[in-house]
């Protein structure tokens, strides 16, 4: 397990600073009835909102042989065009540390820029259910090849959903704060194969190497228990306000190559991420462990942390509202004091 502690220090510092903020209503991401679906780290959440994630920091070890350490620092800006349709932009800067080398070795640079167009298809406040459809695009050639950014664009049509269990009978009050979210996407490379050549200096002949770019099924889910929901919609146990803002969560993010796999194989890779989210008034802080599901997914346990801002709460009448809208009411439930 990595012994890098500075993401934990960042989390502690932000949580400590939160005591000086207003004790107005705690807000979260997608609101469906009494349910708030928070922004999640390993997969995208089912909502369409105005928000900024800055920064998201992760440290992990790759599944390469030999394995090397990778540091990713990313951000995301999401903007609603209408109440139900939005677009987001997510750049990521990476640094790769060579196996066994000093910290000054290795490559660094930006990954390909990612853009997501998302439309909310359906929302049921009574059943705390929401579903959206989107198109994620990784723009080929926008990043640095030294950190593995591909030259081709990848298109991923995706379905997102969220379901809270607040519609369970009161005899199951203990389970009503639970919620699940998930996503299913099909990644389609813009080109089916990539060809490269290497010159043999001894013979003068060119060796041609062809790599097939597989189509990949991306799938993932979260299981979360909302302490804010427990207090506001089930029972107030008189717990400290800090505890009432916590959301324990477990995420899974997995990828399975399903076609054009001649050179990639069909092994499923991914991670399981247990962690916790703190929902503040206009922001949230989250930290999770990153546990590879197999050797091909990575070695050792990594960590990911994120600071996330709700623009619809910070700038409700300007940046935090849809571009094409008149009167917008967030209808958020009452959390905290």
Short mmCIF file of C-alpha atoms in Angstrom, two decimals:
data_model
loop_
_atom_site.label_atom_id
_atom_site.label_comp_id
_atom_site.label_asym_id
_atom_site.label_seq_id
_atom_site.Cartn_x
_atom_site.Cartn_y
_atom_site.Cartn_z
CA UNK A 1 0.00 0.00 0.00
CA UNK A 2 1.24 3.47 -0.79
CA UNK A 3 2.45 5.49 2.15
CA UNK A 4 1.76 8.81 0.45
CA UNK A 5 -0.19 10.84 3.02
CA UNK A 6 -0.60 14.25 1.43
CA UNK A 7 -4.06 13.50 -0.09
CA UNK A 8 -5.18 12.67 3.45
CA UNK A 9 -3.67 15.91 4.67
CA UNK A 10 -5.59 17.82 1.98
CA UNK A 11 -8.83 16.18 3.11
CA UNK A 12 -8.18 17.02 6.76
CA UNK A 13 -7.35 20.63 5.96
CA UNK A 14 -10.54 21.16 3.96
CA UNK A 15 -12.71 19.53 6.60
CA UNK A 16 -11.13 21.66 9.29
CA UNK A 17 -11.77 24.78 7.25
CA UNK A 18 -15.42 23.83 6.84
CA UNK A 19 -16.13 24.80 10.44
CA UNK A 20 -15.67 28.44 9.47
CA UNK A 21 -18.20 28.25 6.63
CA UNK A 22 -21.87 29.10 6.84
CA UNK A 23 -24.08 26.46 8.45
CA UNK A 24 -26.76 26.87 5.83
CA UNK A 25 -28.34 23.91 4.10
CA UNK A 26 -25.93 21.17 3.03
CA UNK A 27 -26.26 20.70 -0.72
CA UNK A 28 -25.29 17.88 -3.03
CA UNK A 29 -25.43 16.93 -6.68
CA UNK A 30 -28.46 15.44 -8.44
CA UNK A 31 -31.66 15.93 -6.40
CA UNK A 32 -34.52 13.45 -6.88
CA UNK A 33 -37.28 13.90 -4.31
CA UNK A 34 -35.57 13.78 -0.92
CA UNK A 35 -32.53 12.04 -2.38
CA UNK A 36 -29.25 13.75 -3.20
CA UNK A 37 -26.89 11.73 -5.40
CA UNK A 38 -23.36 13.02 -4.70
CA UNK A 39 -20.63 13.41 -7.28
CA UNK A 40 -18.59 10.20 -7.33
CA UNK A 41 -14.94 9.58 -8.17
CA UNK A 42 -14.59 6.25 -10.00
CA UNK A 43 -17.67 6.54 -12.23
CA UNK A 44 -19.81 9.47 -13.33
CA UNK A 45 -22.97 10.28 -11.39
CA UNK A 46 -26.41 10.20 -13.06
CA UNK A 47 -27.10 13.94 -12.80
CA UNK A 48 -26.88 17.00 -15.01
CA UNK A 49 -25.64 19.98 -13.01
CA UNK A 50 -23.35 23.00 -12.88
CA UNK A 51 -20.21 21.99 -11.01
CA UNK A 52 -16.43 22.05 -10.81
CA UNK A 53 -14.15 19.28 -9.55
CA UNK A 54 -10.77 20.83 -8.78
CA UNK A 55 -8.58 19.08 -8.05
CA UNK A 56 -8.97 15.32 -8.26
CA UNK A 57 -5.68 13.68 -7.29
CA UNK A 58 -4.92 9.97 -7.62
CA UNK A 59 -1.83 7.84 -7.06
CA UNK A 60 -1.68 4.23 -8.20
CA UNK A 61 0.59 1.56 -9.66
CA UNK A 62 -0.09 0.32 -13.18
CA UNK A 63 -0.56 -3.27 -14.30
CA UNK A 64 2.47 -3.12 -16.64
CA UNK A 65 5.42 -5.45 -16.22
CA UNK A 66 7.37 -4.02 -14.53
CA UNK A 67 4.78 -1.88 -12.78
CA UNK A 68 5.35 1.87 -12.36
CA UNK A 69 3.75 4.56 -10.22
CA UNK A 70 1.34 7.02 -11.84
CA UNK A 71 0.21 10.37 -10.46
CA UNK A 72 -2.89 11.96 -12.02
CA UNK A 73 -4.12 15.48 -11.31
CA UNK A 74 -7.40 16.31 -13.04
CA UNK A 75 -10.25 18.76 -13.09
CA UNK A 76 -13.74 18.86 -14.54
CA UNK A 77 -16.08 21.70 -15.44
CA UNK A 78 -19.72 20.78 -16.09
CA UNK A 79 -22.31 23.23 -17.43
CA UNK A 80 -26.03 22.87 -18.03
CA UNK A 81 -27.21 24.12 -21.40
CA UNK A 82 -30.85 23.46 -20.49
CA UNK A 83 -32.31 22.06 -17.29
CA UNK A 84 -31.87 18.49 -18.60
CA UNK A 85 -28.91 18.77 -20.99
CA UNK A 86 -25.31 19.58 -20.12
CA UNK A 87 -21.72 19.30 -21.26
CA UNK A 88 -18.50 18.78 -19.30
CA UNK A 89 -14.78 19.09 -20.01
CA UNK A 90 -12.18 17.07 -18.09
CA UNK A 91 -8.41 17.54 -18.58
CA UNK A 92 -5.93 15.26 -16.77
CA UNK A 93 -2.21 15.81 -16.17
CA UNK A 94 -0.17 12.68 -15.52
CA UNK A 95 3.30 11.88 -14.28
CA UNK A 96 4.81 8.44 -14.69
CA UNK A 97 7.63 7.33 -12.41
CA UNK A 98 10.07 4.85 -13.95
CA UNK A 99 10.33 1.51 -12.10
CA UNK A 100 13.17 1.61 -9.60
CA UNK A 101 14.30 5.05 -10.74
CA UNK A 102 14.62 8.29 -8.81
CA UNK A 103 11.64 10.65 -8.61
CA UNK A 104 13.11 12.89 -11.32
CA UNK A 105 12.82 10.19 -13.99
CA UNK A 106 9.74 9.33 -16.00
CA UNK A 107 7.32 11.08 -18.36
CA UNK A 108 4.82 13.80 -17.71
CA UNK A 109 2.11 15.58 -19.69
CA UNK A 110 -1.62 15.85 -20.34
CA UNK A 111 -3.85 12.94 -21.24
CA UNK A 112 -6.33 13.37 -24.09
CA UNK A 113 -9.08 15.87 -23.26
CA UNK A 114 -12.41 14.25 -22.38
CA UNK A 115 -15.79 15.82 -23.18
CA UNK A 116 -19.16 14.45 -22.08
CA UNK A 117 -22.59 15.40 -23.43
CA UNK A 118 -25.35 14.21 -21.09
CA UNK A 119 -29.16 14.37 -21.22
CA UNK A 120 -31.47 13.50 -18.32
CA UNK A 121 -34.05 11.08 -19.71
CA UNK A 122 -36.24 10.40 -16.71
CA UNK A 123 -36.68 11.41 -13.09
CA UNK A 124 -39.10 9.94 -10.52
CA UNK A 125 -39.07 11.86 -7.20
CA UNK A 126 -41.50 9.35 -5.65
CA UNK A 127 -39.15 6.42 -6.31
CA UNK A 128 -35.90 8.41 -6.11
CA UNK A 129 -34.91 7.20 -9.55
CA UNK A 130 -33.09 9.07 -12.30
CA UNK A 131 -31.69 7.96 -15.67
CA UNK A 132 -29.53 9.85 -18.16
CA UNK A 133 -27.89 9.11 -21.50
CA UNK A 134 -24.63 10.57 -22.69
CA UNK A 135 -21.80 10.52 -25.17
CA UNK A 136 -18.26 10.61 -23.79
CA UNK A 137 -15.54 11.63 -26.25
CA UNK A 138 -11.80 11.28 -25.68
CA UNK A 139 -10.20 13.54 -28.28
CA UNK A 140 -7.30 11.72 -29.92
CA UNK A 141 -4.08 13.65 -30.34
CA UNK A 142 -4.94 16.28 -27.71
CA UNK A 143 -2.61 14.72 -25.14
CA UNK A 144 1.02 13.68 -24.90
CA UNK A 145 2.10 10.31 -26.30
CA UNK A 146 4.78 10.12 -23.59
CA UNK A 147 2.05 9.44 -20.99
CA UNK A 148 0.09 7.04 -23.19
CA UNK A 149 -2.38 9.40 -24.87
CA UNK A 150 -3.60 7.78 -28.08
CA UNK A 151 -3.63 9.49 -31.48
CA UNK A 152 -7.20 8.36 -32.24
CA UNK A 153 -10.51 9.56 -30.81
CA UNK A 154 -12.70 7.22 -28.74
CA UNK A 155 -16.51 7.60 -28.61
CA UNK A 156 -18.42 6.06 -25.68
CA UNK A 157 -22.26 6.13 -25.66
CA UNK A 158 -23.24 5.66 -22.01
CA UNK A 159 -26.32 5.11 -19.84
CA UNK A 160 -26.29 6.42 -16.24
CA UNK A 161 -28.79 5.68 -13.46
CA UNK A 162 -29.38 6.33 -9.78
CA UNK A 163 -31.85 4.69 -7.39
CA UNK A 164 -32.50 5.57 -3.77
CA UNK A 165 -34.35 3.25 -1.42
CA UNK A 166 -36.43 5.87 0.35
CA UNK A 167 -39.60 4.27 -1.05
CA UNK A 168 -39.12 1.20 1.15
CA UNK A 169 -41.72 0.70 3.93
CA UNK A 170 -41.09 2.28 7.32
CA UNK A 171 -40.47 -1.19 8.73
CA UNK A 172 -37.20 -1.06 6.77
CA UNK A 173 -36.12 2.40 7.91
CA UNK A 174 -32.57 1.13 8.42
CA UNK A 175 -32.25 0.51 4.66
CA UNK A 176 -33.91 3.68 3.32
CA UNK A 177 -30.68 5.80 3.35
CA UNK A 178 -29.06 3.33 0.92
CA UNK A 179 -28.73 4.23 -2.76
CA UNK A 180 -27.05 2.78 -5.82
CA UNK A 181 -25.79 4.44 -8.98
CA UNK A 182 -24.30 2.91 -12.10
CA UNK A 183 -23.20 3.41 -15.67
CA UNK A 184 -22.85 1.24 -18.78
CA UNK A 185 -20.88 2.42 -21.79
CA UNK A 186 -19.52 1.00 -25.04
CA UNK A 187 -16.19 2.55 -26.08
CA UNK A 188 -15.68 2.70 -29.86
CA UNK A 189 -12.21 3.73 -31.15
CA UNK A 190 -12.17 6.02 -34.17
CA UNK A 191 -9.75 3.62 -35.92
CA UNK A 192 -9.76 -0.16 -35.68
CA UNK A 193 -5.99 -0.65 -35.67
CA UNK A 194 -2.76 1.28 -35.27
CA UNK A 195 0.30 0.45 -37.36
CA UNK A 196 3.86 1.45 -36.53
CA UNK A 197 7.23 0.62 -38.05
CA UNK A 198 10.67 0.00 -36.57
CA UNK A 199 13.84 0.10 -38.66
CA UNK A 200 16.32 -2.75 -38.10
CA UNK A 201 19.72 -1.03 -38.29
CA UNK A 202 21.52 -4.30 -39.03
CA UNK A 203 19.39 -5.43 -41.99
CA UNK A 204 17.90 -2.10 -43.05
CA UNK A 205 14.49 -3.70 -43.12
CA UNK A 206 11.35 -2.14 -41.62
CA UNK A 207 9.49 -4.24 -39.06
CA UNK A 208 5.77 -3.49 -39.11
CA UNK A 209 3.81 -3.77 -35.85
CA UNK A 210 0.01 -3.73 -35.90
CA UNK A 211 -2.03 -3.19 -32.74
CA UNK A 212 -5.77 -3.70 -32.83
CA UNK A 213 -7.80 -1.15 -30.87
CA UNK A 214 -10.56 -3.07 -29.06
CA UNK A 215 -14.11 -2.01 -28.43
CA UNK A 216 -14.59 -2.00 -24.67
CA UNK A 217 -17.61 -2.38 -22.41
CA UNK A 218 -17.21 0.09 -19.53
CA UNK A 219 -19.35 -0.70 -16.52
CA UNK A 220 -19.48 0.33 -12.90
CA UNK A 221 -21.66 0.95 -9.88
CA UNK A 222 -21.69 2.51 -6.42
CA UNK A 223 -23.32 1.56 -3.15
CA UNK A 224 -23.73 4.50 -0.78
CA UNK A 225 -25.30 5.16 2.63
CA UNK A 226 -26.40 8.76 3.14
CA UNK A 227 -26.22 10.09 6.67
CA UNK A 228 -27.79 13.38 5.45
CA UNK A 229 -30.76 11.37 4.17
CA UNK A 230 -30.99 9.44 7.43
CA UNK A 231 -31.36 12.68 9.39
CA UNK A 232 -33.62 14.59 7.01
CA UNK A 233 -35.96 11.85 5.75
CA UNK A 234 -35.82 8.93 8.21
CA UNK A 235 -34.85 9.77 11.81
CA UNK A 236 -32.71 12.35 13.57
CA UNK A 237 -30.43 10.39 15.92
CA UNK A 238 -28.96 13.54 17.42
CA UNK A 239 -25.55 12.86 15.93
CA UNK A 240 -22.95 15.63 15.48
CA UNK A 241 -23.42 17.75 12.37
CA UNK A 242 -20.13 16.48 10.96
CA UNK A 243 -21.39 12.87 11.08
CA UNK A 244 -24.74 13.89 9.57
CA UNK A 245 -22.88 15.12 6.46
CA UNK A 246 -20.98 11.88 5.74
CA UNK A 247 -21.76 9.42 2.96
CA UNK A 248 -19.84 6.11 3.17
CA UNK A 249 -19.48 4.68 -0.32
CA UNK A 250 -18.04 1.76 -2.28
CA UNK A 251 -17.46 2.17 -6.02
CA UNK A 252 -16.55 -0.31 -8.74
CA UNK A 253 -15.21 0.71 -12.14
CA UNK A 254 -14.51 -2.06 -14.67
CA UNK A 255 -13.59 -2.43 -18.36
CA UNK A 256 -14.08 -5.53 -20.53
CA UNK A 257 -12.73 -5.71 -24.12
CA UNK A 258 -15.48 -7.31 -26.20
CA UNK A 259 -14.43 -7.11 -29.87
CA UNK A 260 -11.39 -6.48 -32.09
CA UNK A 261 -9.32 -8.07 -29.32
CA UNK A 262 -6.63 -9.87 -31.35
CA UNK A 263 -3.80 -8.04 -29.59
CA UNK A 264 -5.51 -6.87 -26.37
CA UNK A 265 -7.15 -9.99 -24.96
CA UNK A 266 -10.49 -10.02 -23.18
CA UNK A 267 -9.44 -9.79 -19.55
CA UNK A 268 -11.65 -7.54 -17.43
CA UNK A 269 -9.72 -4.89 -15.51
CA UNK A 270 -10.76 -2.27 -12.99
CA UNK A 271 -10.78 -1.21 -9.36
CA UNK A 272 -12.92 -1.35 -6.22
CA UNK A 273 -12.92 1.95 -4.32
CA UNK A 274 -14.18 2.08 -0.71
CA UNK A 275 -14.23 5.56 0.77
CA UNK A 276 -16.23 8.40 2.27
CA UNK A 277 -17.76 11.69 1.10
CA UNK A 278 -18.26 14.79 3.23
CA UNK A 279 -21.14 16.95 1.91
CA UNK A 280 -20.59 20.59 2.80
CA UNK A 281 -22.81 23.60 2.06
CA UNK A 282 -21.46 24.49 -1.38
CA UNK A 283 -18.86 21.77 -1.85
CA UNK A 284 -17.99 18.19 -1.07
CA UNK A 285 -14.76 16.41 -0.23
CA UNK A 286 -14.18 12.73 -0.97
CA UNK A 287 -11.38 10.24 -0.50
CA UNK A 288 -11.22 6.59 -1.55
CA UNK A 289 -8.80 3.70 -1.63
CA UNK A 290 -8.13 2.29 -5.12
CA UNK A 291 -7.96 -1.52 -5.03
CA UNK A 292 -7.13 -3.35 -8.31
CA UNK A 293 -9.35 -6.33 -9.10
CA UNK A 294 -6.45 -8.32 -10.62
CA UNK A 295 -2.76 -8.10 -11.55
CA UNK A 296 -3.57 -6.64 -14.96
CA UNK A 297 -5.37 -3.74 -13.24
CA UNK A 298 -2.46 -2.68 -11.05
CA UNK A 299 -0.30 -3.59 -8.09
CA UNK A 300 -0.82 -2.45 -4.53
CA UNK A 301 -3.50 -0.11 -3.20
CA UNK A 302 -3.69 3.46 -4.43
CA UNK A 303 -5.63 6.50 -3.25
CA UNK A 304 -7.83 9.14 -4.87
CA UNK A 305 -9.13 12.40 -3.36
CA UNK A 306 -11.36 15.14 -4.74
CA UNK A 307 -12.59 18.64 -3.90
CA UNK A 308 -15.89 19.37 -5.66
CA UNK A 309 -17.86 22.65 -5.85
CA UNK A 310 -21.60 23.12 -6.56
CA UNK A 311 -21.84 26.14 -8.86
CA UNK A 312 -25.65 26.16 -8.71
CA UNK A 313 -25.33 26.95 -5.00
CA UNK A 314 -22.37 29.33 -5.22
CA UNK A 315 -23.66 31.30 -8.25
CA UNK A 316 -27.41 30.45 -8.41
CA UNK A 317 -28.33 33.39 -10.63
CA UNK A 318 -25.37 33.42 -13.02
CA UNK A 319 -22.83 30.66 -13.66
CA UNK A 320 -24.83 28.10 -11.69
CA UNK A 321 -27.98 28.12 -13.81
CA UNK A 322 -28.73 26.68 -17.25
CA UNK A 323 -27.84 28.90 -20.19
CA UNK A 324 -31.38 28.57 -21.58
CA UNK A 325 -33.66 28.90 -18.56
CA UNK A 326 -36.02 31.37 -16.94
CA UNK A 327 -36.90 30.56 -13.36
CA UNK A 328 -34.95 27.65 -11.91
CA UNK A 329 -35.63 26.15 -8.48
CA UNK A 330 -33.24 23.49 -7.24
CA UNK A 331 -35.78 22.07 -4.77
CA UNK A 332 -33.04 20.73 -2.55
CA UNK A 333 -33.88 18.85 0.67
CA UNK A 334 -32.92 20.27 4.04
CA UNK A 335 -29.67 18.75 5.30
CA UNK A 336 -27.65 19.87 8.30
CA UNK A 337 -28.85 22.91 10.25
#
